Amino acid sequence: MVLAGCATQPAYQPPDMPVPVAFKEAGATWAPAAPADALDRGPWWELFGDPELNRLAEQVQLSNQNIAAAVAAYAQAQAVVRQQRAGLLPSVSLSGGATRTGGEGAARSGLSTQASLGVDWAPDLWDRLQSGVNSAQANAQASEADLASARLSAVGTLASAYFQLREADAEIDLLQATVEGYERSLQIARNRYAAGVVAQTDVLQAQTQLANARADLATVRQNRARFEHALAVLTGQAPADFALPRAAWVPTVPAVPLGVPSTLLQRRPDIAAAERAVAAANAQIGIQRAAYFPSLSLGASAGTGGSSVADLFKASTLVWSLGLSVAQTIFDAGATAARVDEAQAARDGRVAAYRQTVLTAFQSVEDQLTVLRTLQEQEPLRREAVAAAQRTAEQLLNRYREGQVGYTEVVTAQVSALSAQRALLQLQVNRQLAAVTLVQALGGGWQAPWQAPA
C-alpha cells in the first residue's frame, strides 16, 4: 500500500472543452439526427445512392497506399505496446556449452560442460514501466484514429473527384449540344451572307463563337481525364490500367444527419488522435518522475558443470545465486527535474493542440452548413436564370432569321445561356462536394471502442 501511494503518473483526465448546445448555422434546414443515425449505421458514401461510387469506395479502402501506410503504422504501434508490456514480467534465460581442451603444452586435457538458468526481474514499484505501457497504448489508439482519418480522407477525396468527373460528363454533353447548335447558327449566317442579306461579320462572329465552344469542350475533356487519373491513383492503380465509362449524372445531395455537437468529439478521428496524444504525454510525466526513486532489480541463477554431460545432472555440481541490486541517482544537477518539466510542458502543448483541433472541427462544420444552405437557396434561382436565358437565345435566333436583329445580339444571348447552364452544373456539383466535406467534418460516423460514450 505504501508503494502504491508512490505512483508517479498523474491521474489522467481528458482536457475540458466547452461544447455548444447546437450548431449555429444549422437553422431550420438541418434537424438533429435520430438515434438510428445514418452515419453510424454504415458507410457514409452510400447516402449519395450511386452504385459506382460505392464500388470505388470499397476498392479504395483495399488498395489505397496511404491507407496501407496507416495500417502498417498502426500495426507497429500495437507491437510497441506488446513490447512495453513484456517489460513488466521477468525475463528468463538459458545457456549451456561444452569445451574440449588439449595439446602438448596443456596440463590436462578433456571435456568440460556447463549449463545455467537465469531469471531477472525489475519490479515496477514506481509505475515507470506501467507508465510506459500506458503511453504506448495511448499512442497505438492515436495511430488507430490516424488510420480512420486516412480512410476518411481517401474516400472523401475519391468522392470529390468522382462527382467532379460526373459533372464533367454532364458538361461535355452540354458543350457537344452547344457545338451542334452553333454549327447550325453558323450555317444560317453563311446562308444569309450568301444571299447578300447580312455582312461577312455575322459569319466571322459565328465562327468565333463555334471555335470558342470547341476549345471549351477540349478543356472539359482534359479535366475529366485528370479526375479519372486521380481516381486510378486513389484506388491503387496506374492511370493506364483504369477507365471509368461515361454515365448519366444524378446530382443527389443527401440530408446529412448532424446529431448533437458533442458527438463530433467521438466521430472525428483527428480529435480522438489529439486526445490520445494528451494521454500519452501525461504518461510520459510518470516515466520521468520515476527517476526520482531508486531502481530495484532481482536476479537469480542456477548452474551446473562437469567434465561430462552426465555431470550436469548431479546435485553435487549445482551452483546457485540470488541477488538484489538497488541504484539511486544522488546528484544530477537538476536534470531529472528538467525532464519532468519538459514532459509537463509537452502535455500542456498537446492539450492546446487538442482544443485547437476541436475548435477547427466546429468551424469546419459551421462553414459547410453555411455553404450548403447558400447553395440550396441559389439552385432554384440558377434554374430560373437558365430557363430565361434559353428562351431569350431561341427568340433572338428566330428574330435574326427574320432579319429583325443583328447577329451580335444572338451571340450575346447564346453565350449568356451557355454560361447560365454551366453555372447550374457547377452549383450542383458544389452542393455534392459540400456534402462530402460536411460528412468529413462530422467524422464520417467513426467511433473507436475505447472511446467513452457521448
Short mmCIF file of C-alpha atoms in Angstrom, two decimals, residues 20-396:
data_model
loop_
_atom_site.label_atom_id
_atom_site.label_comp_id
_atom_site.label_asym_id
_atom_site.label_seq_id
_atom_site.Cartn_x
_atom_site.Cartn_y
_atom_site.Cartn_z
CA PRO A 20 -22.08 24.33 -27.86
CA VAL A 21 -25.60 23.00 -27.43
CA ALA A 22 -26.32 23.30 -31.17
CA PHE A 23 -24.66 24.20 -34.43
CA LYS A 24 -25.12 27.90 -35.11
CA GLU A 25 -25.66 27.55 -38.86
CA ALA A 26 -27.97 24.53 -38.72
CA GLY A 27 -31.12 26.65 -38.69
CA ALA A 28 -34.40 25.04 -39.63
CA THR A 29 -32.92 23.15 -42.58
CA TRP A 30 -30.90 20.66 -40.51
CA ALA A 31 -32.60 18.58 -37.85
CA PRO A 32 -30.74 16.65 -35.15
CA ALA A 33 -30.12 13.03 -36.05
CA ALA A 34 -32.41 10.30 -34.79
CA PRO A 35 -30.93 7.55 -32.59
CA ALA A 36 -30.53 5.34 -35.70
CA ASP A 37 -28.04 7.71 -37.21
CA ALA A 38 -27.29 7.07 -40.89
CA LEU A 39 -23.63 7.91 -40.39
CA ASP A 40 -23.36 5.24 -37.69
CA ARG A 41 -25.29 2.51 -39.49
CA GLY A 42 -22.92 2.05 -42.39
CA PRO A 43 -20.59 3.60 -44.97
CA TRP A 44 -21.41 7.27 -45.34
CA TRP A 45 -20.85 7.36 -49.09
CA GLU A 46 -23.94 5.19 -49.58
CA LEU A 47 -26.01 8.25 -48.66
CA PHE A 48 -25.43 9.52 -52.22
CA GLY A 49 -27.08 6.48 -53.79
CA ASP A 50 -24.50 5.95 -56.53
CA PRO A 51 -23.56 2.27 -57.10
CA GLU A 52 -20.38 3.17 -58.99
CA LEU A 53 -19.22 5.40 -56.15
CA ASN A 54 -19.96 2.59 -53.68
CA ARG A 55 -17.81 0.19 -55.70
CA LEU A 56 -14.90 2.61 -55.93
CA ALA A 57 -15.13 3.48 -52.22
CA GLU A 58 -14.82 -0.19 -51.27
CA GLN A 59 -11.87 -0.58 -53.61
CA VAL A 60 -10.02 2.45 -52.29
CA GLN A 61 -10.05 1.03 -48.76
CA LEU A 62 -8.37 -2.12 -50.01
CA SER A 63 -5.82 -0.67 -52.43
CA ASN A 64 -5.05 2.91 -51.42
CA GLN A 65 -1.37 3.21 -50.48
CA ASN A 66 -1.87 5.98 -47.92
CA ILE A 67 -4.30 3.72 -46.08
CA ALA A 68 -1.82 0.84 -46.37
CA ALA A 69 0.85 3.02 -44.76
CA ALA A 70 -1.53 3.94 -41.93
CA VAL A 71 -2.35 0.25 -41.39
CA ALA A 72 1.36 -0.51 -41.11
CA ALA A 73 1.86 2.35 -38.63
CA TYR A 74 -0.99 1.02 -36.50
CA ALA A 75 0.49 -2.48 -36.52
CA GLN A 76 3.84 -1.00 -35.49
CA ALA A 77 2.21 0.88 -32.60
CA GLN A 78 0.49 -2.30 -31.41
CA ALA A 79 3.85 -4.12 -31.45
CA VAL A 80 5.33 -1.37 -29.26
CA VAL A 81 2.51 -1.91 -26.74
CA ARG A 82 3.30 -5.64 -26.56
CA GLN A 83 6.99 -4.81 -26.16
CA GLN A 84 6.29 -2.44 -23.26
CA ARG A 85 4.00 -4.96 -21.55
CA ALA A 86 6.71 -7.60 -21.76
CA GLY A 87 8.90 -5.40 -19.55
CA LEU A 88 6.50 -5.92 -16.63
CA LEU A 89 7.30 -9.64 -16.48
CA PRO A 90 10.53 -11.43 -15.53
CA SER A 91 12.95 -12.43 -18.25
CA VAL A 92 14.29 -15.98 -18.23
CA SER A 93 17.49 -17.03 -19.96
CA LEU A 94 19.01 -20.42 -20.52
CA SER A 95 22.59 -21.01 -21.57
CA GLY A 96 24.83 -24.02 -21.98
CA GLY A 97 28.10 -25.05 -23.57
CA ALA A 98 30.77 -27.66 -23.89
CA THR A 99 34.52 -27.10 -24.24
CA ARG A 100 37.20 -29.62 -25.11
CA THR A 101 40.81 -28.71 -24.27
CA GLY A 102 44.06 -30.41 -25.14
CA GLY A 103 47.52 -30.05 -26.62
CA GLU A 104 51.11 -30.90 -25.83
CA GLY A 105 51.56 -27.90 -23.54
CA ALA A 106 48.29 -28.38 -21.68
CA ALA A 107 48.47 -29.61 -18.11
CA ARG A 108 45.26 -31.53 -18.57
CA SER A 109 43.02 -32.30 -21.49
CA GLY A 110 39.41 -33.31 -21.58
CA LEU A 111 35.82 -32.13 -21.86
CA SER A 112 34.11 -29.58 -19.65
CA THR A 113 30.37 -28.79 -19.82
CA GLN A 114 28.21 -26.19 -18.18
CA ALA A 115 24.54 -25.14 -18.12
CA SER A 116 22.82 -22.28 -16.35
CA LEU A 117 19.34 -20.85 -15.90
CA GLY A 118 18.94 -17.18 -15.07
CA VAL A 119 15.97 -15.02 -14.09
CA ASP A 120 15.96 -11.21 -13.99
CA TRP A 121 13.11 -9.03 -12.87
CA ALA A 122 12.82 -5.33 -12.16
CA PRO A 123 9.70 -4.77 -10.00
CA ASP A 124 7.72 -1.78 -11.21
CA LEU A 125 7.47 -0.15 -7.78
CA TRP A 126 7.08 3.40 -9.05
CA ASP A 127 4.90 2.70 -12.13
CA ARG A 128 7.70 3.62 -14.52
CA LEU A 129 7.11 0.56 -16.69
CA GLN A 130 3.33 0.80 -16.40
CA SER A 131 3.52 4.43 -17.46
CA GLY A 132 5.48 3.30 -20.50
CA VAL A 133 2.74 0.77 -21.28
CA ASN A 134 0.06 3.44 -20.86
CA SER A 135 1.95 5.81 -23.14
CA ALA A 136 2.44 3.14 -25.80
CA GLN A 137 -1.21 2.12 -25.60
CA ALA A 138 -2.37 5.72 -25.99
CA ASN A 139 -0.05 6.12 -28.97
CA ALA A 140 -1.50 2.94 -30.50
CA GLN A 141 -5.01 4.28 -30.04
CA ALA A 142 -3.91 7.55 -31.65
CA SER A 143 -2.50 5.51 -34.51
CA GLU A 144 -5.85 3.74 -34.85
CA ALA A 145 -7.51 7.15 -35.11
CA ASP A 146 -4.93 8.22 -37.69
CA LEU A 147 -5.86 5.14 -39.70
CA ALA A 148 -9.51 6.15 -39.56
CA SER A 149 -8.50 9.67 -40.65
CA ALA A 150 -6.59 8.23 -43.60
CA ARG A 151 -9.62 6.20 -44.66
CA LEU A 152 -11.95 9.16 -44.25
CA SER A 153 -9.62 11.41 -46.23
CA ALA A 154 -9.06 8.88 -49.02
CA VAL A 155 -12.75 8.12 -49.51
CA GLY A 156 -13.64 11.81 -49.24
CA THR A 157 -11.06 12.70 -51.88
CA LEU A 158 -12.35 9.86 -54.04
CA ALA A 159 -15.96 11.05 -53.75
CA SER A 160 -14.98 14.62 -54.61
CA ALA A 161 -13.01 13.51 -57.69
CA TYR A 162 -15.83 11.19 -58.73
CA PHE A 163 -18.50 13.88 -58.53
CA GLN A 164 -16.33 16.34 -60.44
CA LEU A 165 -15.77 13.70 -63.13
CA ARG A 166 -19.52 13.15 -63.44
CA GLU A 167 -20.09 16.90 -63.62
CA ALA A 168 -17.51 16.99 -66.41
CA ASP A 169 -19.50 14.28 -68.22
CA ALA A 170 -22.63 16.43 -67.97
CA GLU A 171 -20.71 19.49 -69.13
CA ILE A 172 -19.31 17.55 -72.10
CA ASP A 173 -22.87 16.63 -73.12
CA LEU A 174 -23.91 20.27 -72.77
CA LEU A 175 -20.97 21.57 -74.83
CA GLN A 176 -21.44 18.95 -77.51
CA ALA A 177 -25.05 20.00 -77.89
CA THR A 178 -23.92 23.63 -77.87
CA VAL A 179 -21.36 22.98 -80.60
CA GLU A 180 -24.07 21.38 -82.73
CA GLY A 181 -26.31 24.39 -82.16
CA TYR A 182 -23.52 26.83 -83.01
CA GLU A 183 -22.81 24.88 -86.20
CA ARG A 184 -26.43 25.38 -87.22
CA SER A 185 -26.18 29.07 -86.35
CA LEU A 186 -23.03 29.36 -88.46
CA GLN A 187 -24.82 27.75 -91.39
CA ILE A 188 -27.68 30.22 -91.02
CA ALA A 189 -25.23 33.12 -91.03
CA ARG A 190 -23.48 31.74 -94.12
CA ASN A 191 -26.78 31.31 -95.94
CA ARG A 192 -27.84 34.86 -95.16
CA TYR A 193 -24.41 36.17 -96.17
CA ALA A 194 -24.57 34.23 -99.45
CA ALA A 195 -27.98 35.77 -100.09
CA GLY A 196 -26.49 39.19 -99.55
CA VAL A 197 -28.74 39.90 -96.59
CA VAL A 198 -26.02 40.36 -93.94
CA ALA A 199 -22.39 41.34 -93.83
CA GLN A 200 -19.50 38.89 -93.53
CA THR A 201 -19.02 39.94 -89.90
CA ASP A 202 -22.01 37.77 -88.97
CA VAL A 203 -20.22 34.73 -90.36
CA LEU A 204 -17.00 35.64 -88.57
CA GLN A 205 -18.83 36.09 -85.29
CA ALA A 206 -20.47 32.69 -85.69
CA GLN A 207 -17.11 31.08 -86.49
CA THR A 208 -15.51 32.68 -83.41
CA GLN A 209 -18.32 31.51 -81.18
CA LEU A 210 -18.11 27.96 -82.54
CA ALA A 211 -14.31 27.81 -82.15
CA ASN A 212 -14.55 29.00 -78.53
CA ALA A 213 -17.15 26.34 -77.74
CA ARG A 214 -14.97 23.64 -79.26
CA ALA A 215 -12.00 24.88 -77.22
CA ASP A 216 -14.11 24.80 -74.05
CA LEU A 217 -15.14 21.24 -74.89
CA ALA A 218 -11.49 20.20 -75.22
CA THR A 219 -10.70 21.79 -71.85
CA VAL A 220 -13.52 19.95 -70.10
CA ARG A 221 -12.39 16.66 -71.64
CA GLN A 222 -8.91 17.36 -70.30
CA ASN A 223 -10.34 18.00 -66.83
CA ARG A 224 -12.27 14.75 -66.97
CA ALA A 225 -9.10 12.86 -67.84
CA ARG A 226 -7.33 14.38 -64.83
CA PHE A 227 -10.15 13.34 -62.49
CA GLU A 228 -10.05 9.83 -63.96
CA HIS A 229 -6.29 9.69 -63.35
CA ALA A 230 -6.85 10.79 -59.74
CA LEU A 231 -9.44 8.04 -59.23
CA ALA A 232 -6.97 5.49 -60.57
CA VAL A 233 -4.25 6.51 -58.10
CA LEU A 234 -6.71 6.64 -55.19
CA THR A 235 -7.76 3.06 -55.93
CA GLY A 236 -4.13 1.94 -56.13
CA GLN A 237 -3.91 1.57 -59.90
CA ALA A 238 -1.85 3.11 -62.66
CA PRO A 239 -3.89 5.56 -64.77
CA ALA A 240 -3.15 3.46 -67.88
CA ASP A 241 -4.94 0.49 -66.28
CA PHE A 242 -8.05 2.37 -65.19
CA ALA A 243 -11.04 3.65 -67.14
CA LEU A 244 -14.41 4.87 -65.97
CA PRO A 245 -17.09 4.90 -68.69
CA ARG A 246 -19.25 7.95 -69.06
CA ALA A 247 -22.61 7.72 -67.36
CA ALA A 248 -25.59 9.86 -66.55
CA TRP A 249 -25.07 12.09 -63.56
CA VAL A 250 -27.74 12.42 -60.89
CA PRO A 251 -26.59 15.25 -58.57
CA THR A 252 -28.06 13.77 -55.40
CA VAL A 253 -27.43 15.76 -52.23
CA PRO A 254 -28.35 13.71 -49.14
CA ALA A 255 -29.69 15.23 -45.97
CA VAL A 256 -26.69 14.55 -43.75
CA PRO A 257 -27.81 13.99 -40.13
CA LEU A 258 -25.97 16.29 -37.77
CA GLY A 259 -26.60 14.77 -34.38
CA VAL A 260 -25.68 17.00 -31.45
CA PRO A 261 -22.38 18.89 -31.31
CA SER A 262 -20.96 16.68 -28.57
CA THR A 263 -20.98 13.68 -30.91
CA LEU A 264 -18.40 15.48 -33.02
CA LEU A 265 -15.84 14.67 -30.31
CA GLN A 266 -16.42 10.94 -30.88
CA ARG A 267 -16.99 10.98 -34.63
CA ARG A 268 -13.86 12.80 -35.71
CA PRO A 269 -10.80 10.56 -35.61
CA ASP A 270 -8.41 13.53 -35.65
CA ILE A 271 -9.97 14.77 -32.40
CA ALA A 272 -9.61 11.29 -30.93
CA ALA A 273 -5.97 11.14 -32.02
CA ALA A 274 -5.29 14.54 -30.43
CA GLU A 275 -6.88 13.42 -27.14
CA ARG A 276 -4.86 10.20 -27.13
CA ALA A 277 -1.71 12.24 -27.69
CA VAL A 278 -2.56 14.12 -24.49
CA ALA A 279 -2.90 10.81 -22.64
CA ALA A 280 0.45 9.60 -23.98
CA ALA A 281 2.13 12.85 -22.92
CA ASN A 282 0.56 12.53 -19.47
CA ALA A 283 2.07 9.07 -19.10
CA GLN A 284 5.49 10.43 -20.03
CA ILE A 285 5.36 12.62 -16.92
CA GLY A 286 5.17 9.46 -14.81
CA ILE A 287 8.12 7.95 -16.63
CA GLN A 288 10.26 10.99 -15.93
CA ARG A 289 9.14 11.30 -12.29
CA ALA A 290 10.17 7.69 -11.65
CA ALA A 291 13.79 8.81 -11.95
CA TYR A 292 13.43 10.42 -8.50
CA PHE A 293 13.11 6.95 -6.93
CA PRO A 294 15.63 4.12 -6.70
CA SER A 295 15.61 1.36 -9.26
CA LEU A 296 15.38 -2.18 -7.92
CA SER A 297 16.22 -5.39 -9.73
CA LEU A 298 16.20 -9.01 -8.65
CA GLY A 299 18.37 -11.70 -10.20
CA ALA A 300 18.61 -15.43 -9.68
CA SER A 301 20.63 -18.09 -11.41
CA ALA A 302 21.30 -21.78 -11.13
CA GLY A 303 24.01 -23.62 -12.96
CA THR A 304 25.87 -26.87 -13.10
CA GLY A 305 29.04 -28.08 -14.74
CA GLY A 306 31.34 -31.03 -15.05
CA SER A 307 33.71 -32.99 -17.19
CA SER A 308 30.90 -34.82 -18.97
CA VAL A 309 27.31 -34.30 -19.93
CA ALA A 310 26.23 -36.73 -17.21
CA ASP A 311 27.78 -34.45 -14.58
CA LEU A 312 25.22 -31.75 -15.44
CA PHE A 313 22.52 -33.79 -13.70
CA LYS A 314 24.40 -34.40 -10.46
CA ALA A 315 23.30 -32.43 -7.41
CA SER A 316 26.87 -32.07 -6.23
CA THR A 317 27.72 -29.83 -9.22
CA LEU A 318 24.80 -27.45 -8.71
CA VAL A 319 25.66 -23.80 -8.09
CA TRP A 320 23.02 -21.13 -7.47
CA SER A 321 22.89 -17.43 -6.73
CA LEU A 322 20.28 -14.89 -5.68
CA GLY A 323 20.89 -11.19 -5.75
CA LEU A 324 19.23 -7.84 -5.17
CA SER A 325 20.56 -4.58 -6.58
CA VAL A 326 19.41 -1.05 -5.85
CA ALA A 327 20.54 2.08 -7.67
CA GLN A 328 19.71 5.67 -6.89
CA THR A 329 20.92 8.87 -8.50
CA ILE A 330 22.26 11.17 -5.78
CA PHE A 331 23.03 14.28 -7.79
CA ASP A 332 22.31 15.13 -11.43
CA ALA A 333 22.35 18.95 -11.30
CA GLY A 334 18.59 19.17 -11.79
CA ALA A 335 18.48 17.03 -14.94
CA THR A 336 15.60 14.88 -13.65
CA ALA A 337 13.58 17.93 -12.66
CA ALA A 338 14.20 19.42 -16.08
CA ARG A 339 12.97 16.25 -17.80
CA VAL A 340 9.81 16.29 -15.66
CA ASP A 341 9.22 19.94 -16.55
CA GLU A 342 9.79 19.10 -20.21
CA ALA A 343 7.20 16.31 -20.04
CA GLN A 344 4.69 18.58 -18.32
CA ALA A 345 5.21 21.28 -20.94
CA ALA A 346 4.78 18.69 -23.69
CA ARG A 347 1.48 17.63 -22.14
CA ASP A 348 0.31 21.26 -21.95
CA GLY A 349 1.21 21.66 -25.61
CA ARG A 350 -0.80 18.55 -26.51
CA VAL A 351 -3.78 19.91 -24.56
CA ALA A 352 -3.63 23.16 -26.53
CA ALA A 353 -3.37 21.22 -29.80
CA TYR A 354 -6.39 19.12 -28.81
CA ARG A 355 -8.50 22.17 -28.05
CA GLN A 356 -7.47 23.82 -31.30
CA THR A 357 -8.42 20.65 -33.21
CA VAL A 358 -11.87 20.71 -31.61
CA LEU A 359 -12.40 24.39 -32.41
CA THR A 360 -11.28 23.86 -36.00
CA ALA A 361 -13.70 20.94 -36.31
CA PHE A 362 -16.64 23.06 -35.17
CA GLN A 363 -15.60 25.81 -37.56
CA SER A 364 -15.48 23.35 -40.45
CA VAL A 365 -18.98 22.07 -39.70
CA GLU A 366 -20.40 25.58 -39.41
CA ASP A 367 -18.69 26.62 -42.68
CA GLN A 368 -20.11 23.69 -44.63
CA LEU A 369 -23.59 24.22 -43.20
CA THR A 370 -23.43 27.79 -44.45
CA VAL A 371 -22.20 26.67 -47.88
CA LEU A 372 -24.90 24.02 -48.21
CA ARG A 373 -27.69 26.36 -47.18
CA THR A 374 -26.49 29.09 -49.55
CA LEU A 375 -26.16 26.71 -52.49
CA GLN A 376 -29.58 25.24 -51.77
CA GLU A 377 -31.07 28.75 -51.90
CA GLN A 378 -29.23 29.53 -55.13
CA GLU A 379 -30.23 26.45 -57.12
CA PRO A 380 -33.84 27.47 -57.96
CA LEU A 381 -32.56 30.91 -58.92
CA ARG A 382 -29.95 29.36 -61.21
CA ARG A 383 -32.62 27.17 -62.81
CA GLU A 384 -34.79 30.22 -63.37
CA ALA A 385 -31.85 32.03 -64.97
CA VAL A 386 -31.17 29.06 -67.27
CA ALA A 387 -34.78 28.91 -68.45
CA ALA A 388 -34.92 32.66 -69.10
CA ALA A 389 -31.56 32.71 -70.91
CA GLN A 390 -32.53 29.77 -73.15
CA ARG A 391 -35.84 31.41 -74.10
CA THR A 392 -34.03 34.65 -74.90
CA ALA A 393 -31.47 32.91 -77.10
CA GLU A 394 -34.16 31.00 -79.00
CA GLN A 395 -36.26 34.11 -79.59
CA LEU A 396 -33.32 36.21 -80.77
#
